[in-house]
Amino acid sequence: MPNSSFHIKPIEDLTFTDDGMFQAVLHEPDICAELVERLLHVSVHHVEYPKIEKHIAPYFTTKGVRLDVYLKDNDKIIDVEMQSYPQEALGKRTRYYNSMIDMDSLMKGQDYTELKDCYILFICKKDPFIDDNEQPCGLPCYTFRNTCLEKSDVNLNDKTLKVIYNASAYREEKDPRIRDFLHFVCTNEPGKDDFTNRLSAIVEKLKDNEKFKGDYLAMNLHDRDLIRRTRKEAIEEGIAMGISQGISQGARNNAIENARNFLKEGISTEIIARCTGLPVEKVQEIAESILVNT
């Protein structure tokens, strides 16, 4: 049975902000450089070819990160991330990304002074920050730099900067070039801005590109398989922990409901039986009832 919770968006429906499309559009160095210069107000003199979805995992036992767009200039490293949906712990995410980038860029024996300036740039469709009244803070841009609490004009000078844009507040942005870009991210309408029209044109061109189609499908199949493996491990390791304690009638009803949900996710009857404590015959009976009702 197919995994009903995993949906691959049709290529013809993709927009600039969709996973896969965003990385592919910024695969062009001049486009990537112009976006960075527009949003970070820094000059990009030279761009090493952007490494799309760069994966950093310094050690086997450490949690790796998969960066959307990772590029190097002569004196700086810039990570550009698109967030179409709200993410938990955005601040800690930027902290971890920064640490992984530093570890990846500084070779053994090098001095700390050789660390390049590091920029973490997040482009969010929705406001990632909420005030005490559970309302969006409403700023189009949030910039974070390490400064001294006791004396605000003292900077730690660690050469790191984290900039988070909130496209939903594009109307509040004073810079017209940034406002036009945020409007495009929020609405998918390029308007009259030359840069956003070029972005939109690249999106439409990529939809007819056979290599992009293959890469997009492969990326989604990889993510789907990863989700399935993770779910099966959780079923086997998590639910099975409580089986040895015995199954009461109430727990049996829960086990039947869990079995029904797992069957809809395509998990085998043998694994479901082992993890829920139900007989294989009972799981097969539930599976047959699902087929009858679909």
Short mmCIF file of N, CA and C in Angstrom, two decimals, residues 26 28-44 47 71 121 177-178 181 193-196 198-199:
data_model
loop_
_atom_site.label_atom_id
_atom_site.label_comp_id
_atom_site.label_asym_id
_atom_site.label_seq_id
_atom_site.Cartn_x
_atom_site.Cartn_y
_atom_site.Cartn_z
N LEU A 26 18.81 28.55 -7.86
CA LEU A 26 20.01 29.18 -7.34
C LEU A 26 21.28 28.42 -7.72
N GLU A 28 22.48 28.59 -10.51
CA GLU A 28 23.16 29.50 -11.42
C GLU A 28 23.90 30.55 -10.59
N PRO A 29 25.23 30.60 -10.69
CA PRO A 29 26.03 31.48 -9.83
C PRO A 29 25.63 32.95 -9.88
N ASP A 30 25.30 33.47 -11.08
CA ASP A 30 24.96 34.89 -11.15
C ASP A 30 23.65 35.19 -10.45
N ILE A 31 22.69 34.27 -10.55
CA ILE A 31 21.41 34.43 -9.85
C ILE A 31 21.64 34.36 -8.34
N CYS A 32 22.45 33.39 -7.93
CA CYS A 32 22.73 33.21 -6.50
C CYS A 32 23.42 34.45 -5.94
N ALA A 33 24.40 34.96 -6.67
CA ALA A 33 25.14 36.14 -6.21
C ALA A 33 24.24 37.35 -6.11
N GLU A 34 23.36 37.54 -7.10
CA GLU A 34 22.48 38.71 -7.07
C GLU A 34 21.49 38.63 -5.91
N LEU A 35 20.99 37.44 -5.64
CA LEU A 35 20.06 37.30 -4.51
C LEU A 35 20.77 37.62 -3.20
N VAL A 36 21.98 37.10 -3.03
CA VAL A 36 22.74 37.36 -1.81
C VAL A 36 23.05 38.84 -1.65
N GLU A 37 23.48 39.48 -2.73
CA GLU A 37 23.80 40.91 -2.65
C GLU A 37 22.57 41.74 -2.33
N ARG A 38 21.43 41.34 -2.87
CA ARG A 38 20.20 42.08 -2.62
C ARG A 38 19.74 41.94 -1.17
N LEU A 39 19.83 40.75 -0.62
CA LEU A 39 19.28 40.49 0.71
C LEU A 39 20.26 40.73 1.85
N LEU A 40 21.56 40.59 1.59
CA LEU A 40 22.53 40.75 2.66
C LEU A 40 23.33 42.05 2.57
N HIS A 41 23.18 42.77 1.46
CA HIS A 41 23.89 44.04 1.27
C HIS A 41 25.40 43.85 1.35
N VAL A 42 25.89 42.76 0.80
CA VAL A 42 27.33 42.51 0.74
C VAL A 42 27.71 42.28 -0.72
N SER A 43 28.95 42.61 -1.06
CA SER A 43 29.43 42.38 -2.41
C SER A 43 29.96 40.96 -2.54
N VAL A 44 29.58 40.31 -3.61
CA VAL A 44 30.06 38.96 -3.88
C VAL A 44 31.00 39.05 -5.07
N VAL A 47 32.21 33.55 -6.77
CA VAL A 47 31.37 32.49 -6.21
C VAL A 47 31.87 31.14 -6.67
N LEU A 71 27.44 28.44 -0.59
CA LEU A 71 28.40 29.00 -1.52
C LEU A 71 29.53 29.71 -0.79
N LEU A 121 21.41 32.82 6.00
CA LEU A 121 20.28 33.58 5.46
C LEU A 121 19.07 32.67 5.31
N ARG A 177 13.69 46.94 -3.68
CA ARG A 177 14.20 45.74 -4.32
C ARG A 177 13.95 44.51 -3.46
N ILE A 178 14.13 44.67 -2.15
CA ILE A 178 13.84 43.56 -1.25
C ILE A 178 12.33 43.34 -1.16
N PHE A 181 11.13 41.31 -4.04
CA PHE A 181 11.50 39.90 -3.91
C PHE A 181 10.61 39.19 -2.89
N ASP A 193 9.48 43.75 -11.31
CA ASP A 193 10.90 43.70 -10.99
C ASP A 193 11.64 42.76 -11.94
N ASP A 194 12.76 43.23 -12.48
CA ASP A 194 13.51 42.44 -13.45
C ASP A 194 14.03 41.14 -12.85
N PHE A 195 14.56 41.20 -11.63
CA PHE A 195 15.15 40.01 -11.02
C PHE A 195 14.10 38.94 -10.74
N THR A 196 12.97 39.33 -10.17
CA THR A 196 11.94 38.33 -9.87
C THR A 196 11.34 37.77 -11.15
N ARG A 198 13.10 37.24 -13.86
CA ARG A 198 14.09 36.26 -14.28
C ARG A 198 13.96 34.97 -13.47
N LEU A 199 13.73 35.11 -12.16
CA LEU A 199 13.52 33.93 -11.32
C LEU A 199 12.31 33.13 -11.81
#
